[in-house]
Every structure is written in C-alpha cells, then in structure tokens.
Amino acid sequence: MKFAMIGAGAMGLRYGILLQEAGNDVTFIDTWQPHIDKIREQGGVYQMRDHQDRHLVKIKLETPESYNGDPDMLIFFTKQMQLNEYLRRCAHFFNDRQYAFTCMNGMGHIEKLQKYFADDKIIGGTALIATVLPGPGEVDFMGKRGAGKLNMCPLTEKPDEMTHRLFDELQKAKMNPTLTDDFTGTLMTKVIFNSVINTICTMFEIPMGEFGNFPGANDMARQLIDEAYDICARADIHLVSSRQEEIHAIDINTRIDMPLHYPSMYQDMTKDRPTEVDYINGYIAALGRKYHYEAKTHLFVTQAVHLAEFHRQNLAKQRAIKARQAERQAQTA
C-alpha cells in the first residue's frame, strides 16, 4: 500500500518505519523545521530500540506544501492542537478515494477529519505502544519488536476491503492490531486509560513504573475510572473493557510492560509544548457536564496539569532573567 504519514513525530515515525519495513511505500510529512533539517542533513532518521542499536533509517520526507503524491491511506499522528493546521496545509493533495486512519490521543480529532473526509473513509484507532522522540532526527522505540498493540474500527462500524487491507499491513508490521465493532467505545476506552497514566505521571514528573508501584495507585486510578465510566454510561457509550479490566491494564502497563517510560504528555510538558490534557481529562469532564455529571476528579487533574505547566513556564522565565542579569554583570565587570 501507499501511505502518507501526516506527522513524523515519535508515533508517526514508529508506525511509518514499521510499515515501510513490511514492504509498503511510506512518505512522511512534517512541519517542524529543526526535525526536517536534521533528517535531510543525515539522510534519514536515527532509530533506536530501548536506547540501543542506534542506526540510520532512510525515509522519504516532505512538507505539506512540497508533497503532491496520491496515497491510498493517510495516517494522522499530530498533536490535537496541531491537527487543524496540518489539515489546512495538506488539503491540496486530499481526494475522495483516500482513507484517513488515526490513533491520536484524546478526543476531538474525528470531527476535524470529517470536514475533509467522508465517514466511510475514516478509520479510528487507539495505540498502546510507547515511543520517544529524543530530539530532531531521532526516535526510540520502547519495548521489544512486536511489543504493544492497537485497536481499530471504521467510523461506520462496517469494515470494508480497505479496512481489512490496512489491518493486514499493520499485522505484517507486527503492531498486533485488533478490529473492534464499536467506534466511540474503542476511542473512549483509550482516553480513559490516558486520563490516569498520562496526567498523573505528568503532574509529578515520574515514569510510569513509579506510579504503578505506588501502594495507592489502584485507588487513584479507580477514582478517575469510575467517574469516566459513570459518564459513558449516561452517554450510552459502550466501552470495550470493564472497569476492572481497565485498572488491570493500567497496572500491567505501568509496572511490567513499560515501567521506565515517561508518557507523551510528560514529554510535551518538559519540552515546553502545550499538553493534550484538555482533550483527555478535560474532554471527559466536558462530556460529564453535558449529561449533568460533575467529574470533580477529572476537573481537578486537568487544572493540576495546567499548574505544572504554569510552574515550568515561571521557572523558565526566572532562569532567563537570571541569565540576562549575569550577562549584564559580566559586561560591566
């Protein structure tokens, strides 16, 4: 198949490189200029797995403006806050034959995709795969080859030939796909999963294993999960796992599968990028209000992450002031 990977960040690179290794034609499209410059300078991306075996992988890289191909499938892996701008800049090569697939975190992206693609051409998914972008032109796949999994479901909940072709290619790429039959339930189940791990680890700036091994982890997870599941019941959203299965998945993921991993929200915050908390915990809280349920814990956690962002921004300002002061003192000495 011919793929265009819209967003060549950590997850975009992982999906794209693995699909490329499985024999597909993949072009990466990105807008982050230092990343683009580094990849072009190196002639590709340096890929590692668990910080080891660093090697160069040649890839085709374009910007939205320079790409004029006609892929079968567009895979979207941008941040929620970036998607509208990517869609606007990429719209010139969209057509009504193409399919759009995404495993982005949070909620709100499907409505944006619907402005450019018909419902029967949209496939949603969720990924339980950890990947890190250490810097421009470099990506680190966490976990052994074949680690992680993903769920996928067409928006119509009626898999067609292209859905099955995509499933087969993801399977060849050892990404362990599962085809589900409930679109909203599939996406919301991952949002709830992220609403625990991503936000708590980001608030306290800790790896996932430190949270998982904390004696009160299950109680903290249960409080967030119960609120979210109560809201989904009111909204008639059928989640693909039970409350206890979700808690068990969080426990295994944090303590056993990826204890040393820092979630993507933490990576964004520590690199002074906006987090997606409003599209995760904030989305759950907003959905609750729609159905007359006050998700107090999700509201608190949303503000707590914003407080952590605010604190880091203030520290950066203080460091900048001190640096300017030191520079002036050195000039007058």
Tab-separated table of C-alpha atoms in Angstrom:
chain	number	residue	atom	x	y	z
A	1	MET	CA	0.000	0.000	0.000
A	2	LYS	CA	0.969	3.628	-0.430
A	3	PHE	CA	0.896	5.615	2.822
A	4	ALA	CA	1.334	9.278	3.719
A	5	MET	CA	2.260	9.673	7.385
A	6	ILE	CA	0.938	13.084	8.458
A	7	GLY	CA	3.134	13.992	11.417
A	8	ALA	CA	6.606	12.479	11.720
A	9	GLY	CA	6.888	12.652	15.493
A	10	ALA	CA	7.527	9.697	17.769
A	11	MET	CA	4.418	7.672	16.918
A	12	GLY	CA	4.321	8.738	13.283
A	13	LEU	CA	7.880	7.534	12.828
A	14	ARG	CA	7.209	4.248	14.577
A	15	TYR	CA	4.127	3.407	12.537
A	16	GLY	CA	5.693	4.617	9.308
A	17	ILE	CA	9.049	2.884	9.722
A	18	LEU	CA	7.421	-0.431	10.660
A	19	LEU	CA	5.015	-0.200	7.711
A	20	GLN	CA	7.975	0.645	5.464
A	21	GLU	CA	9.871	-2.393	6.752
A	22	ALA	CA	6.800	-4.516	5.951
A	23	GLY	CA	7.164	-3.532	2.280
A	24	ASN	CA	4.887	-0.504	1.971
A	25	ASP	CA	5.593	2.800	0.234
A	26	VAL	CA	5.624	5.428	3.006
A	27	THR	CA	6.161	9.186	2.764
A	28	PHE	CA	6.451	11.214	5.966
A	29	ILE	CA	5.044	14.741	6.098
A	30	ASP	CA	6.032	17.148	8.851
A	31	THR	CA	6.259	20.860	9.683
A	32	TRP	CA	8.848	21.040	12.496
A	33	GLN	CA	11.762	22.688	10.713
A	34	PRO	CA	14.639	21.553	13.008
A	35	HIS	CA	13.386	17.963	12.593
A	36	ILE	CA	13.110	18.334	8.818
A	37	ASP	CA	16.575	19.916	8.562
A	38	LYS	CA	18.195	17.203	10.672
A	39	ILE	CA	16.606	14.347	8.741
A	40	ARG	CA	17.701	15.856	5.420
A	41	GLU	CA	21.212	16.509	6.727
A	42	GLN	CA	21.548	12.905	7.979
A	43	GLY	CA	19.816	11.304	5.010
A	44	GLY	CA	17.248	9.700	7.295
A	45	VAL	CA	16.206	9.126	10.903
A	46	TYR	CA	18.359	7.563	13.588
A	47	GLN	CA	16.278	4.804	15.164
A	48	MET	CA	16.947	3.017	18.454
A	49	ARG	CA	15.094	0.419	20.471
A	50	ASP	CA	15.226	0.853	24.241
A	51	HIS	CA	18.197	3.247	23.854
A	52	GLN	CA	20.257	0.624	21.970
A	53	ASP	CA	21.225	-0.304	18.390
A	54	ARG	CA	21.196	3.266	17.074
A	55	HIS	CA	21.167	3.125	13.276
A	56	LEU	CA	20.116	5.268	10.345
A	57	VAL	CA	16.836	4.509	8.567
A	58	LYS	CA	16.328	6.179	5.206
A	59	ILE	CA	12.897	7.749	4.796
A	60	LYS	CA	11.086	9.963	2.314
A	61	LEU	CA	10.237	13.275	3.966
A	62	GLU	CA	8.149	16.170	2.654
A	63	THR	CA	6.397	19.247	3.983
A	64	PRO	CA	2.649	19.706	3.419
A	65	GLU	CA	3.400	22.190	0.643
A	66	SER	CA	6.015	20.098	-1.176
A	67	TYR	CA	4.093	16.796	-1.229
A	68	ASN	CA	1.959	16.068	-4.275
A	69	GLY	CA	1.535	12.306	-4.087
A	70	ASP	CA	-1.679	10.254	-4.152
A	71	PRO	CA	-1.536	7.750	-1.264
A	72	ASP	CA	-4.119	5.047	-0.586
A	73	MET	CA	-4.098	5.806	3.129
A	74	LEU	CA	-3.280	8.922	5.125
A	75	ILE	CA	-2.252	8.209	8.719
A	76	PHE	CA	-2.595	11.159	11.071
A	77	PHE	CA	-0.288	11.356	14.081
A	78	THR	CA	-0.211	15.023	15.037
A	79	LYS	CA	-0.998	16.563	18.403
A	80	GLN	CA	-4.639	17.528	18.856
A	81	MET	CA	-3.694	21.219	18.877
A	82	GLN	CA	-1.857	20.874	15.536
A	83	LEU	CA	-4.394	18.901	13.514
A	84	ASN	CA	-6.459	21.764	12.091
A	85	GLU	CA	-3.343	23.479	10.742
A	86	TYR	CA	-1.995	20.225	9.233
A	87	LEU	CA	-5.339	19.536	7.544
A	88	ARG	CA	-5.477	23.041	6.088
A	89	ARG	CA	-1.927	22.799	4.728
A	90	CYS	CA	-2.340	19.266	3.373
A	91	ALA	CA	-5.801	19.689	1.834
A	92	HIS	CA	-4.418	20.251	-1.679
A	93	PHE	CA	-3.490	16.568	-2.046
A	94	PHE	CA	-6.654	15.074	-0.478
A	95	ASN	CA	-9.185	13.337	-2.739
A	96	ASP	CA	-12.385	11.341	-2.286
A	97	ARG	CA	-10.671	7.974	-2.880
A	98	GLN	CA	-8.297	8.245	0.052
A	99	TYR	CA	-8.803	6.846	3.540
A	100	ALA	CA	-7.821	8.593	6.772
A	101	PHE	CA	-6.596	6.494	9.715
A	102	THR	CA	-5.591	7.837	13.105
A	103	CYS	CA	-4.600	6.557	16.538
A	104	MET	CA	-4.121	10.011	18.050
A	105	ASN	CA	-4.535	10.542	21.802
A	106	GLY	CA	-7.559	12.343	23.198
A	107	MET	CA	-10.855	13.230	21.549
A	108	GLY	CA	-11.879	15.900	19.073
A	109	HIS	CA	-9.807	14.824	16.075
A	110	ILE	CA	-12.503	12.783	14.347
A	111	GLU	CA	-14.757	15.821	13.966
A	112	LYS	CA	-11.862	17.688	12.362
A	113	LEU	CA	-11.199	14.825	9.918
A	114	GLN	CA	-14.891	14.727	8.970
A	115	LYS	CA	-14.543	18.192	7.446
A	116	TYR	CA	-12.209	16.720	4.806
A	117	PHE	CA	-13.125	13.007	4.525
A	118	ALA	CA	-16.424	11.128	4.196
A	119	ASP	CA	-17.460	8.983	7.161
A	120	ASP	CA	-16.935	5.766	5.191
A	121	LYS	CA	-13.314	6.780	4.570
A	122	ILE	CA	-12.356	7.352	8.242
A	123	ILE	CA	-10.837	4.634	10.426
A	124	GLY	CA	-10.146	5.378	14.076
A	125	GLY	CA	-7.849	3.562	16.419
A	126	THR	CA	-6.028	3.539	19.720
A	127	ALA	CA	-2.404	2.602	20.343
A	128	LEU	CA	-0.784	1.009	23.363
A	129	ILE	CA	2.727	1.486	22.034
A	130	ALA	CA	5.445	3.564	23.728
A	131	THR	CA	7.831	5.657	21.634
A	132	VAL	CA	10.089	8.628	22.413
A	133	LEU	CA	11.463	11.405	20.209
A	134	PRO	CA	14.739	12.326	21.979
A	135	GLY	CA	15.368	15.196	19.579
A	136	PRO	CA	15.263	16.223	15.918
A	137	GLY	CA	16.037	13.363	13.546
A	138	GLU	CA	15.986	10.647	16.205
A	139	VAL	CA	13.396	8.167	17.527
A	140	ASP	CA	13.487	5.497	20.233
A	141	PHE	CA	11.073	2.536	20.024
A	142	MET	CA	10.299	1.322	23.551
A	143	GLY	CA	9.851	-2.412	24.022
A	144	LYS	CA	10.969	-5.448	22.056
A	145	ARG	CA	9.923	-5.904	18.438
A	146	GLY	CA	6.255	-6.836	18.453
A	147	ALA	CA	5.622	-5.142	21.805
A	148	GLY	CA	2.429	-3.160	22.150
A	149	LYS	CA	-0.872	-3.396	20.350
A	150	LEU	CA	-3.602	-1.289	18.779
A	151	ASN	CA	-7.359	-1.336	18.319
A	152	MET	CA	-9.012	-0.071	15.155
A	153	CYS	CA	-12.568	0.456	13.946
A	154	PRO	CA	-14.080	2.247	10.922
A	155	LEU	CA	-16.303	5.202	11.776
A	156	THR	CA	-19.229	3.435	10.079
A	157	GLU	CA	-18.505	0.297	12.159
A	158	LYS	CA	-18.708	-1.627	8.882
A	159	PRO	CA	-15.213	-2.837	7.858
A	160	ASP	CA	-14.673	-2.693	4.103
A	161	GLU	CA	-11.908	-4.032	1.855
A	162	MET	CA	-9.569	-1.125	2.639
A	163	THR	CA	-10.051	-1.589	6.382
A	164	HIS	CA	-9.003	-5.218	6.040
A	165	ARG	CA	-6.031	-4.277	3.844
A	166	LEU	CA	-4.869	-1.804	6.482
A	167	PHE	CA	-5.352	-4.443	9.185
A	168	ASP	CA	-3.224	-6.924	7.201
A	169	GLU	CA	-0.383	-4.416	6.711
A	170	LEU	CA	-0.389	-3.467	10.399
A	171	GLN	CA	-0.268	-7.157	11.240
A	172	LYS	CA	2.697	-7.687	8.900
A	173	ALA	CA	4.389	-4.764	10.659
A	174	LYS	CA	3.955	-6.691	13.964
A	175	MET	CA	1.785	-3.990	15.510
A	176	ASN	CA	-0.779	-6.500	16.803
A	177	PRO	CA	-3.995	-4.868	15.564
A	178	THR	CA	-7.454	-5.824	16.794
A	179	LEU	CA	-10.526	-4.918	14.762
A	180	THR	CA	-13.339	-3.807	17.070
A	181	ASP	CA	-17.010	-3.154	16.320
A	182	ASP	CA	-17.740	-0.049	18.431
A	183	PHE	CA	-16.095	3.141	17.202
A	184	THR	CA	-16.763	5.579	20.047
A	185	GLY	CA	-16.340	2.922	22.720
A	186	THR	CA	-12.942	1.966	21.315
A	187	LEU	CA	-11.640	5.537	21.311
A	188	MET	CA	-13.084	6.457	24.713
A	189	THR	CA	-11.575	3.408	26.401
A	190	LYS	CA	-8.073	4.653	25.469
A	191	VAL	CA	-8.949	8.215	26.509
A	192	ILE	CA	-9.847	6.892	29.963
A	193	PHE	CA	-6.617	4.867	30.089
A	194	ASN	CA	-4.609	8.009	29.245
A	195	SER	CA	-6.602	10.077	31.744
A	196	VAL	CA	-4.925	8.112	34.522
A	197	ILE	CA	-1.372	7.384	33.402
A	198	ASN	CA	-0.577	10.417	31.254
A	199	THR	CA	-1.894	13.023	33.630
A	200	ILE	CA	-0.672	11.640	36.962
A	201	CYS	CA	2.834	10.910	35.653
A	202	THR	CA	2.961	14.386	34.115
A	203	MET	CA	1.769	16.161	37.270
A	204	PHE	CA	4.506	14.547	39.360
A	205	GLU	CA	7.097	14.188	36.581
A	206	ILE	CA	7.595	10.477	37.204
A	207	PRO	CA	7.993	7.393	34.983
A	208	MET	CA	5.040	5.058	34.653
A	209	GLY	CA	6.569	2.377	36.876
A	210	GLU	CA	6.860	4.770	39.804
A	211	PHE	CA	3.130	5.396	39.648
A	212	GLY	CA	2.311	1.705	39.137
A	213	ASN	CA	4.376	0.637	42.146
A	214	PHE	CA	2.867	3.285	44.441
A	215	PRO	CA	0.623	1.496	47.019
A	216	GLY	CA	-2.236	3.939	46.344
A	217	ALA	CA	-2.084	3.671	42.535
A	218	ASN	CA	-5.183	1.486	42.180
A	219	ASP	CA	-7.249	3.794	44.386
A	220	MET	CA	-6.189	6.842	42.367
A	221	ALA	CA	-6.921	5.033	39.101
A	222	ARG	CA	-10.275	3.781	40.377
A	223	GLN	CA	-11.471	7.291	41.214
A	224	LEU	CA	-10.743	8.595	37.706
A	225	ILE	CA	-12.052	5.450	36.018
A	226	ASP	CA	-15.304	5.367	37.997
A	227	GLU	CA	-16.105	8.958	37.063
A	228	ALA	CA	-15.367	8.333	33.397
A	229	TYR	CA	-17.320	5.064	33.245
A	230	ASP	CA	-20.307	6.654	35.014
A	231	ILE	CA	-20.299	9.437	32.399
A	232	CYS	CA	-20.025	6.989	29.493
A	233	ALA	CA	-22.979	5.019	30.896
A	234	ARG	CA	-25.075	8.204	30.877
A	235	ALA	CA	-23.916	8.990	27.335
A	236	ASP	CA	-24.710	5.414	26.190
A	237	ILE	CA	-21.070	4.846	25.175
A	238	HIS	CA	-20.208	1.148	25.267
A	239	LEU	CA	-16.586	0.801	26.327
A	240	VAL	CA	-14.549	-2.165	25.105
A	241	SER	CA	-13.301	-3.144	28.571
A	242	SER	CA	-14.829	-3.291	32.024
A	243	ARG	CA	-13.725	-1.029	34.876
A	244	GLN	CA	-11.696	-3.818	36.438
A	245	GLU	CA	-10.105	-4.725	33.091
A	246	GLU	CA	-9.093	-1.081	32.634
A	247	ILE	CA	-7.477	-0.974	36.086
A	248	HIS	CA	-5.692	-4.259	35.368
A	249	ALA	CA	-4.424	-2.908	32.028
A	250	ILE	CA	-3.049	0.191	33.765
A	251	ASP	CA	-1.358	-1.962	36.409
A	252	ILE	CA	0.316	-4.250	33.844
A	253	ASN	CA	1.267	-1.377	31.551
A	254	THR	CA	2.923	0.667	34.288
A	255	ARG	CA	4.615	-1.978	36.443
A	256	ILE	CA	5.528	-4.664	33.901
A	257	ASP	CA	5.328	-3.540	30.262
A	258	MET	CA	6.783	-0.009	30.371
A	259	PRO	CA	7.926	0.935	33.904
A	260	LEU	CA	10.718	3.245	32.681
A	261	HIS	CA	8.609	5.089	30.114
A	262	TYR	CA	7.506	8.703	30.502
A	263	PRO	CA	4.137	9.231	28.739
A	264	SER	CA	3.765	11.595	25.812
A	265	MET	CA	2.059	14.303	27.872
A	266	TYR	CA	5.105	14.459	30.155
A	267	GLN	CA	7.394	14.614	27.120
A	268	ASP	CA	5.407	17.571	25.774
A	269	MET	CA	5.481	19.460	29.064
A	270	THR	CA	9.205	19.008	29.656
A	271	LYS	CA	9.902	20.283	26.135
A	272	ASP	CA	7.744	23.373	26.772
A	273	ARG	CA	4.998	22.240	24.402
A	274	PRO	CA	1.281	22.500	25.330
A	275	THR	CA	-0.115	19.248	26.711
A	276	GLU	CA	-3.246	17.482	25.475
A	277	VAL	CA	-4.894	17.333	28.924
A	278	ASP	CA	-7.901	19.380	27.712
A	279	TYR	CA	-8.541	16.693	25.075
A	280	ILE	CA	-8.310	13.865	27.637
A	281	ASN	CA	-9.393	14.653	31.223
A	282	GLY	CA	-10.890	17.946	30.092
A	283	TYR	CA	-12.906	16.148	27.410
A	284	ILE	CA	-14.247	13.641	29.968
A	285	ALA	CA	-15.257	16.485	32.300
A	286	ALA	CA	-16.987	18.367	29.460
A	287	LEU	CA	-18.847	15.207	28.423
A	288	GLY	CA	-19.936	14.768	32.043
A	289	ARG	CA	-21.399	18.264	32.174
A	290	LYS	CA	-23.353	17.526	29.002
A	291	TYR	CA	-25.042	14.671	30.874
A	292	HIS	CA	-25.381	16.529	34.200
A	293	TYR	CA	-22.481	14.769	35.919
A	294	GLU	CA	-19.748	16.789	37.622
A	295	ALA	CA	-16.448	14.913	37.114
A	296	LYS	CA	-14.685	16.622	40.020
A	297	THR	CA	-11.553	14.472	39.923
A	298	HIS	CA	-11.034	14.947	36.184
A	299	LEU	CA	-11.587	18.689	36.576
A	300	PHE	CA	-9.035	18.811	39.399
A	301	VAL	CA	-6.465	16.775	37.453
A	302	THR	CA	-6.904	18.968	34.367
A	303	GLN	CA	-6.096	22.074	36.394
A	304	ALA	CA	-3.240	20.278	38.185
A	305	VAL	CA	-1.530	19.561	34.857
A	306	HIS	CA	-2.016	23.173	33.796
A	307	LEU	CA	-0.491	24.221	37.139
A	308	ALA	CA	2.540	22.014	36.424
A	309	GLU	CA	2.853	23.695	33.004
A	310	PHE	CA	2.488	27.133	34.601
A	311	HIS	CA	5.184	26.311	37.173
A	312	ARG	CA	7.647	25.223	34.497
A	313	GLN	CA	6.955	28.359	32.467
A	314	ASN	CA	7.662	30.524	35.526
A	315	LEU	CA	10.908	28.660	36.203
A	316	ALA	CA	11.976	29.228	32.596
A	317	LYS	CA	11.223	32.954	32.925
A	318	GLN	CA	13.227	33.157	36.170
A	319	ARG	CA	16.178	31.377	34.562
A	320	ALA	CA	16.039	33.770	31.613
A	321	ILE	CA	16.012	36.795	33.949
A	322	LYS	CA	18.978	35.452	35.923
A	323	ALA	CA	20.881	34.764	32.712
A	324	ARG	CA	20.315	38.333	31.497
A	325	GLN	CA	21.369	39.700	34.858
A	326	ALA	CA	24.545	37.616	34.829
A	327	GLU	CA	25.298	38.766	31.284
A	328	ARG	CA	24.901	42.438	32.267
A	329	GLN	CA	27.114	41.971	35.317
A	330	ALA	CA	29.784	40.334	33.165
A	331	GLN	CA	29.663	43.248	30.709
A	332	THR	CA	30.076	45.858	33.446
A	333	ALA	CA	32.801	43.964	35.351
